[in-house]
XYZ file of C-alpha atoms in Angstrom:
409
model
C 12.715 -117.708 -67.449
C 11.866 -115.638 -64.956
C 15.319 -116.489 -62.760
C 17.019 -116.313 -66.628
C 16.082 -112.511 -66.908
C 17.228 -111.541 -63.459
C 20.626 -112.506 -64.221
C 20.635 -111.048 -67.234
C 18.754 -107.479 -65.524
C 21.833 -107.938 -63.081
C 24.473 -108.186 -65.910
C 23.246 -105.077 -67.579
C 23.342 -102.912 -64.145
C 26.864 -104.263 -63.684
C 27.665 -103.328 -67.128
C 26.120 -99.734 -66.565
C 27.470 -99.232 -63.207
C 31.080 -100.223 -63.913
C 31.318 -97.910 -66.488
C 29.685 -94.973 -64.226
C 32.446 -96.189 -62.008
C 35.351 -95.492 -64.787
C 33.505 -92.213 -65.730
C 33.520 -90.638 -62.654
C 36.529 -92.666 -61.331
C 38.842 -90.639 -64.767
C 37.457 -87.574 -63.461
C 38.536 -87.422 -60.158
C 41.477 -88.981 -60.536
C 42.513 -86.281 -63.579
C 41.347 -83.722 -61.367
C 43.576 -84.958 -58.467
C 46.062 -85.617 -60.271
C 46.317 -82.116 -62.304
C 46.009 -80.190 -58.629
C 49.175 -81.967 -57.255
C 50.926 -81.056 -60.530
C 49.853 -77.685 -60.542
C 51.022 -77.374 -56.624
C 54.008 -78.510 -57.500
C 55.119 -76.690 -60.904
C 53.791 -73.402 -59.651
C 56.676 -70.598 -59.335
C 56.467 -67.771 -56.291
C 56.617 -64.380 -58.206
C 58.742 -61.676 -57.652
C 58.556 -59.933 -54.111
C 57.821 -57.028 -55.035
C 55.390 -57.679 -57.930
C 51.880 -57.325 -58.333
C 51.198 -60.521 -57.837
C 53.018 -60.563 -54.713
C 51.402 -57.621 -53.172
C 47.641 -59.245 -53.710
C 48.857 -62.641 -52.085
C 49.688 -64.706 -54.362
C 51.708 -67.346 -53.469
C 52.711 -68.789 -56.938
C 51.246 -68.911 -60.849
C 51.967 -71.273 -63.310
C 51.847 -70.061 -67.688
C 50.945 -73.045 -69.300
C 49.936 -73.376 -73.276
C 46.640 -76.231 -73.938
C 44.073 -77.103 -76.340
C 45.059 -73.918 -78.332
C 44.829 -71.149 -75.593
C 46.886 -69.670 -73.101
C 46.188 -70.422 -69.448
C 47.457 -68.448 -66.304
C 46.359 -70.072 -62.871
C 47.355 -68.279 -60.272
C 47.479 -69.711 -56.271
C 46.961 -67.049 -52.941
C 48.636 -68.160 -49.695
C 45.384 -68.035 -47.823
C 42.202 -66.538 -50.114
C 42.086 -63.627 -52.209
C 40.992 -60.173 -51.070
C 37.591 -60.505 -52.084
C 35.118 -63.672 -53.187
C 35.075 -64.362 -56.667
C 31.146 -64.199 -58.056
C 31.747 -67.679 -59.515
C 33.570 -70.403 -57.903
C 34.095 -73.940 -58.867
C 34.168 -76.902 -56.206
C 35.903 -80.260 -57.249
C 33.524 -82.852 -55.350
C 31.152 -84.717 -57.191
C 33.699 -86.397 -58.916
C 34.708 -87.777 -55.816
C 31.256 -88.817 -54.713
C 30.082 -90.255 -57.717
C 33.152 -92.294 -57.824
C 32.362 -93.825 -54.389
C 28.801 -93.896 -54.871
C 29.213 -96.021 -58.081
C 31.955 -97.987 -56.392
C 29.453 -98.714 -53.582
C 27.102 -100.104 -55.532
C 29.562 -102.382 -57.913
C 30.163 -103.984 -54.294
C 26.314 -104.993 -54.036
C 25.693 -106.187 -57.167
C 28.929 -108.043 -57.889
C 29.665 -109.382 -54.397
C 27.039 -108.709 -51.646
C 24.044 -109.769 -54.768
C 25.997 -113.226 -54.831
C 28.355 -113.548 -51.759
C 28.360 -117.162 -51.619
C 30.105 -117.146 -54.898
C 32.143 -114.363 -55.215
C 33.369 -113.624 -51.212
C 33.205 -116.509 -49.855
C 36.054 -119.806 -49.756
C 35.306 -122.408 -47.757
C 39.003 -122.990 -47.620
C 40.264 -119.883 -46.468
C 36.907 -119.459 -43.641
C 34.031 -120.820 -43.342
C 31.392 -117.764 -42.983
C 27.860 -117.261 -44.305
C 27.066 -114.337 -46.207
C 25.829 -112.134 -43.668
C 28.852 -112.862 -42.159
C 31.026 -112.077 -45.252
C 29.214 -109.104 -45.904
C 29.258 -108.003 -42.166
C 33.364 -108.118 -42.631
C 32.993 -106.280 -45.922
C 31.363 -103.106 -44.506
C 33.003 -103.139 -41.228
C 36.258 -102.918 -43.073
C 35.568 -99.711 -44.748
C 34.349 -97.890 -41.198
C 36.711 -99.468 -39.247
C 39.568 -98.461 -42.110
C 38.090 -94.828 -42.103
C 37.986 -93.969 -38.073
C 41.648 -95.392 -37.806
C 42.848 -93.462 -40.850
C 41.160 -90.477 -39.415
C 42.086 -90.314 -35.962
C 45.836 -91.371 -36.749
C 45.499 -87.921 -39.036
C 44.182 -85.953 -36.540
C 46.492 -87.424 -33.899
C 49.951 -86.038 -33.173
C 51.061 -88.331 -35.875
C 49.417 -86.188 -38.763
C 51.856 -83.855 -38.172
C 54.742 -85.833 -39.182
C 53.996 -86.872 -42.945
C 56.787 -89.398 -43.717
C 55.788 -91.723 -40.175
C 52.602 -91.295 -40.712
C 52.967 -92.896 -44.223
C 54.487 -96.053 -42.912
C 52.041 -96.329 -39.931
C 49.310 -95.901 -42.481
C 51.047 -98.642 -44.888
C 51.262 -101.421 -42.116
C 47.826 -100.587 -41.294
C 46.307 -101.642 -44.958
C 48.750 -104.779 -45.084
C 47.662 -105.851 -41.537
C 43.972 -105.136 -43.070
C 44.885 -107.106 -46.574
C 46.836 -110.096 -44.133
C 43.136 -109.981 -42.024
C 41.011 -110.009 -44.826
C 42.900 -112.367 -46.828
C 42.050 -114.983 -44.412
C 38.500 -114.659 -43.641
C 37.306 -113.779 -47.680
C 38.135 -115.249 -51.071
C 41.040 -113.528 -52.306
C 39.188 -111.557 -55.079
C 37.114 -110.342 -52.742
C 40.151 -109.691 -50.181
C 41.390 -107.552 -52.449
C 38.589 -105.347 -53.527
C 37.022 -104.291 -50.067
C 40.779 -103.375 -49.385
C 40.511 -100.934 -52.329
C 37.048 -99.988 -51.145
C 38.375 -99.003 -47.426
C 40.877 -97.024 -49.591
C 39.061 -95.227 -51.371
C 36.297 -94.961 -48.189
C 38.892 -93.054 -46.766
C 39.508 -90.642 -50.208
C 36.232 -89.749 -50.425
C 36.397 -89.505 -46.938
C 38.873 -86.809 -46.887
C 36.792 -84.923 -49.436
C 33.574 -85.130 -47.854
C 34.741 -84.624 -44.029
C 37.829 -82.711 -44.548
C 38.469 -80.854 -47.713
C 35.212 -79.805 -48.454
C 33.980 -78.636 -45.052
C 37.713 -76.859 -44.373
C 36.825 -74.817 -47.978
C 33.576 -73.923 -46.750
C 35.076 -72.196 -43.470
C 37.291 -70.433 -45.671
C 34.673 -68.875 -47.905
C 32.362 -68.398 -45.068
C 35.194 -66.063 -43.256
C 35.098 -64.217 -46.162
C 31.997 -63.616 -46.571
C 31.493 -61.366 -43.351
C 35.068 -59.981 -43.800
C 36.939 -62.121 -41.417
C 40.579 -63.203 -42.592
C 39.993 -67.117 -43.051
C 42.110 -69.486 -41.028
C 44.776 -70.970 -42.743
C 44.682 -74.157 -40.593
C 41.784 -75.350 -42.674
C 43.731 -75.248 -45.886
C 46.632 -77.002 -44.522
C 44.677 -79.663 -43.285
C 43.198 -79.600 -46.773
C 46.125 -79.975 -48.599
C 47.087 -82.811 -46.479
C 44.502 -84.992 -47.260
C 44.627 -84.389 -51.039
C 47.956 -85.589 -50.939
C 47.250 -88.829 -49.291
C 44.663 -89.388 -51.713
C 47.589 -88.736 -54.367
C 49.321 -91.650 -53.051
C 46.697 -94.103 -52.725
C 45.766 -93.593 -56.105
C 47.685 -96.056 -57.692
C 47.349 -98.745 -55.635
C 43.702 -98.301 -55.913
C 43.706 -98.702 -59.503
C 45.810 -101.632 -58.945
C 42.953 -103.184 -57.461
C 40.266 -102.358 -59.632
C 41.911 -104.261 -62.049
C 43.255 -106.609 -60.009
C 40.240 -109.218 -60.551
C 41.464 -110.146 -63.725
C 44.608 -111.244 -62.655
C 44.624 -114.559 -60.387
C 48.086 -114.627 -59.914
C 48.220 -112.462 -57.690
C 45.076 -112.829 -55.358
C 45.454 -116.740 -55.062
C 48.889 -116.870 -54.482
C 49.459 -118.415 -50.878
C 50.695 -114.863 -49.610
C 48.780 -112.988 -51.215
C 48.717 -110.027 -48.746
C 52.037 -109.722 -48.838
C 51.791 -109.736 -53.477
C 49.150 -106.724 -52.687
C 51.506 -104.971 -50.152
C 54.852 -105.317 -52.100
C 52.435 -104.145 -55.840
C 51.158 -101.225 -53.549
C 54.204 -99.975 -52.153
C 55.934 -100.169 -56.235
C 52.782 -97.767 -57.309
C 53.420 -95.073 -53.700
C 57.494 -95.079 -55.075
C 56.579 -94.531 -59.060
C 53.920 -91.694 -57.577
C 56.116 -90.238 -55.380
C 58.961 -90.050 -58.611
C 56.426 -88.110 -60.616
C 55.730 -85.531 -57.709
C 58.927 -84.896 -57.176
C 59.533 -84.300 -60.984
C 56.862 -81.818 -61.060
C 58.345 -79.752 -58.243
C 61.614 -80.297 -60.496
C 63.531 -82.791 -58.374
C 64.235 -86.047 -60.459
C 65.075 -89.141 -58.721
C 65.301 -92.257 -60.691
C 65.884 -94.524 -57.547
C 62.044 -94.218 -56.840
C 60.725 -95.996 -60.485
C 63.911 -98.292 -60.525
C 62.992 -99.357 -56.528
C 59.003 -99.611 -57.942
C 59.882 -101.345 -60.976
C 62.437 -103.815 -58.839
C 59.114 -104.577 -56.443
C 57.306 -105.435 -59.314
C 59.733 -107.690 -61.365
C 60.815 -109.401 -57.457
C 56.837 -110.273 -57.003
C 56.325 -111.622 -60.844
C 59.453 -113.976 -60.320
C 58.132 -114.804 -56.330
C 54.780 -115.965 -57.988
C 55.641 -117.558 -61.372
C 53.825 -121.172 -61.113
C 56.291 -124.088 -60.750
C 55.872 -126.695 -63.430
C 55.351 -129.952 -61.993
C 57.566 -133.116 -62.638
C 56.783 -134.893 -65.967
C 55.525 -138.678 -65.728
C 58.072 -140.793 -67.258
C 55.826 -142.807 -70.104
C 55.231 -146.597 -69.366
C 57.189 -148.783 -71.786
C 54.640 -150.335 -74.913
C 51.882 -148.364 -73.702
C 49.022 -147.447 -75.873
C 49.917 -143.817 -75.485
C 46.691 -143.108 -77.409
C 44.373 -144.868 -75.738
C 45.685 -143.851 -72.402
C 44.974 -139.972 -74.069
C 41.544 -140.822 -74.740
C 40.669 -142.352 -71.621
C 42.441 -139.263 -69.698
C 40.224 -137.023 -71.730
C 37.161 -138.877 -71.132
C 37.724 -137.948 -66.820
C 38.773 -134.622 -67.218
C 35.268 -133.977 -69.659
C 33.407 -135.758 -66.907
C 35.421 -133.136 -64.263
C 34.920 -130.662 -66.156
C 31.280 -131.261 -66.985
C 30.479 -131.751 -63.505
C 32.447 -128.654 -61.937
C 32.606 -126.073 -64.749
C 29.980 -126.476 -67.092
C 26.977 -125.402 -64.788
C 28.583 -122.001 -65.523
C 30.691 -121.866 -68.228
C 28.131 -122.994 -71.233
C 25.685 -120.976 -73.439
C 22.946 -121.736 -71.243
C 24.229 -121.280 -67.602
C 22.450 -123.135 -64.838
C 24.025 -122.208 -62.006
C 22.456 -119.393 -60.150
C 23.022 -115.715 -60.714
C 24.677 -116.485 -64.181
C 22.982 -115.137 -67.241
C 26.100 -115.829 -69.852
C 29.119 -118.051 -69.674
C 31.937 -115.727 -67.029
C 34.582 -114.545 -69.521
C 32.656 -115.805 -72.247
C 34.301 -119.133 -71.883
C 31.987 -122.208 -72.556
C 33.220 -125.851 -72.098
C 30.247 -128.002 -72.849
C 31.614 -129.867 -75.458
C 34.781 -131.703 -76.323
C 36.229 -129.333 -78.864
C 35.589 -125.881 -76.376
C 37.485 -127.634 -73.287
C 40.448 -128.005 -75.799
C 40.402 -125.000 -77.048
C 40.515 -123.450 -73.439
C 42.463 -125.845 -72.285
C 45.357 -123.420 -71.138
C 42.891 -121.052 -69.371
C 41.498 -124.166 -67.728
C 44.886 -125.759 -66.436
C 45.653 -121.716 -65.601
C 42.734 -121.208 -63.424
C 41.913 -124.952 -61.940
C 45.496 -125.713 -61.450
C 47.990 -122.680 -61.147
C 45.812 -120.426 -59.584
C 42.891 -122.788 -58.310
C 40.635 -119.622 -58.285
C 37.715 -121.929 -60.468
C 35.242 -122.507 -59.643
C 34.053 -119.273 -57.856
C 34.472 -119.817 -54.013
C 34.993 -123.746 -55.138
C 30.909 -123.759 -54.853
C 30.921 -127.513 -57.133
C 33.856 -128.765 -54.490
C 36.053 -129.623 -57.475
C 38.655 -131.902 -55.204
C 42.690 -131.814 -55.194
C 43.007 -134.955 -57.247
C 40.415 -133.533 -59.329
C 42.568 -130.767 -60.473
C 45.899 -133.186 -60.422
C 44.131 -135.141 -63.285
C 43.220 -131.789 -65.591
C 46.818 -130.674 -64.877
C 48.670 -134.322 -65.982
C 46.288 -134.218 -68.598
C 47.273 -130.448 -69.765
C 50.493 -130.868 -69.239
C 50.788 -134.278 -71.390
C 49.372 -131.828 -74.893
C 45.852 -131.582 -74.022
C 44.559 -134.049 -76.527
């Protein structure tokens, strides 16, 4: 009982947490989003305005929720400190925070399950966690530095150098974690270095500025530019982040036999449909960027569509339904022995409070009824079970996917 209401203590944080996550994870992103929008639509007034004359560099008239709205950008600060003035950062923090903790109690709380795969490398937990966290400092200091390097000041190299790094990251970690777990802690040392930029970079460059003003110095405009940098960068990893969040639910793509190089060519389609929508707000429109994103995207879906294997050729006056019933009777002893510990109403297996999914397949009438999520995730994607923990064999899976493939019955 005792070991019964962990799991189930554990389910409810993860519950709690991953929606913390979402919360905070909307905000930010809105907020990101709506400043690269409003940096973009913004319109340089007249020269010899008003506006121009107090140092403004551009203002935007924009009509929402009823009201009219006039924000208004300077080139460097303002004349004078506003009494009241607004920082975007928590929602950044929060977001990482909540992230950070998703990682412990969905993969570091059970890493023998849910990081590790015998087949790809054969590490312990301390040693799959050890990779885990080293990815996000070692992914931070090289993002940093290659910012802060000569590099950082030429955007559109700096892009691709930064690109090959996370696919030589996603190639490393695809072959020393599971691949759901590959592809998380690559959108964790992504989004290490967003928050990153606002808690090293952004924030502490807006704090010089305001500090300048406040004993009457002129602020540097270095620190904004440097600012601004960074807050596009995290524009651009934005989607491929929230490829990855999601990501877990779809096998396909993080069992496939390259599937560093699925993650890459799905990340580089969500830069070129981000970059489109930029440009559109600065009014440039350039459909070649969606049409090259949505290309990616259709080119990996037909790369990793599962191959349907060679039908059996039926044996002459065989008892086709006996054969049927005695094929049914091994794959319920299969799956009985390799799925059930987990996927019943009472769960055995460690860590496990409810059946994952809500899929159960203790008796004879649930395995058919799942039997295309079965064949799907013992056979196509062979991403069940978790981390192969029951050591379901090759010929184990063969004999659920002849007997899928000949009806199920």
């Amino acid at each position: 009982m005792e070991a019964l209401f962990v799991s189930y203590g554990v389910e409810w944080l993860n519950l709690l947490v991953r929606w913390l996550h979402l919360i905070t994870g909307i905000a930010w992103i809105g907020a990101s989003f709506y400043f690269v929008w409003l940096d973009n639509s913004i319109r340089p007034p007249k020269p010899d305005s008003e506006l121009a004359k107090k140092g403004v560099s551009g203002e935007l008239w924009a009509v929402h929720g009823g009201g009219f709205y006039n924000p208004q950008k300077y080139l460097v600060a303002p004349a004078e400190l506003p009494p009241e003035l607004h920082w975007f950062k928590w929602e950044a923090y929060a977001t990482w925070l909540s992230g950070f903790a998703m990682l412990f109690i969905v993969y570091y709380f059970n890493a023998s399950a849910m990081m590790i795969d015998k087949s790809v490398a054969d590490l312990s937990s301390t040693q799959a966690i050890g990779v885990g966290l080293g990815t996000l400092v070692v992914g931070w200091i090289v993002y940093d530095l290659l910012c802060r390097s000569p590099l950082g000041k030429r955007e559109g190299l700096l892009g691709i150098v930064m690109f090959v790094f996370i696919v030589a990251a996603s190639f490393a970690l695809t072959h020393l974690l599971s691949g759901r777990a590959a592809y998380i802690h690559v959108g964790a040392m992504i989004g290490t270095m967003m928050v990153g930029n606002v808690l090293m970079v952004i924030i502490p460059g807006q704090r010089k500025l305001v500090e300048a003003m406040k004993v009457g110095k002129s602020p540097d405009p270095v620190y904004g530019k440097r600012a601004k940098q960074r807050s596009v960068h995290n524009n651009y990893f934005t989607l491929p982040v929230l490829f990855i969040m999601i990501s877990n639910h779809y096998a396909m793509t993080y069992t496939h036999k390259y599937s560093w190089l699925v993650l890459a060519a799905i990340m580089a389609a969500g830069v070129l449909i981000r970059h489109f929508f930029n440009l559109r707000h600065a009014g440039r429109v350039s459909v070649a960027y969606p049409i090259a994103g949505v290309a990616l995207l259709l080119a990996v879906a037909v790369a990793i569509a599962p191959r349907p294997a060679p039908k059996v050729a039926a044996v002459p006056g065989a008892d086709t339904a006996a054969i049927a019933a005695a094929d049914f009777a091994k794959v319920q002893e299969v799956i009985t022995q390799r799925c059930v510990n987990c996927h019943s109403a009472k769960p055995t297996f460690e860590g496990f409070a409810t059946a994952p999914a809500g899929m159960m397949l203790q008796t004879p009438e649930l395995i058919r009824q799942h039997a295309a999520r079965v064949y799907q995730r013992t056979v196509q994607t062979k991403d069940m079970p978790l981390g192969n923990l029951t050591h379901m064999t090759d010929d184990e899976r063969k004999l659920v996917g002849a007997w899928f493939e000949a009806g199920a019955k």
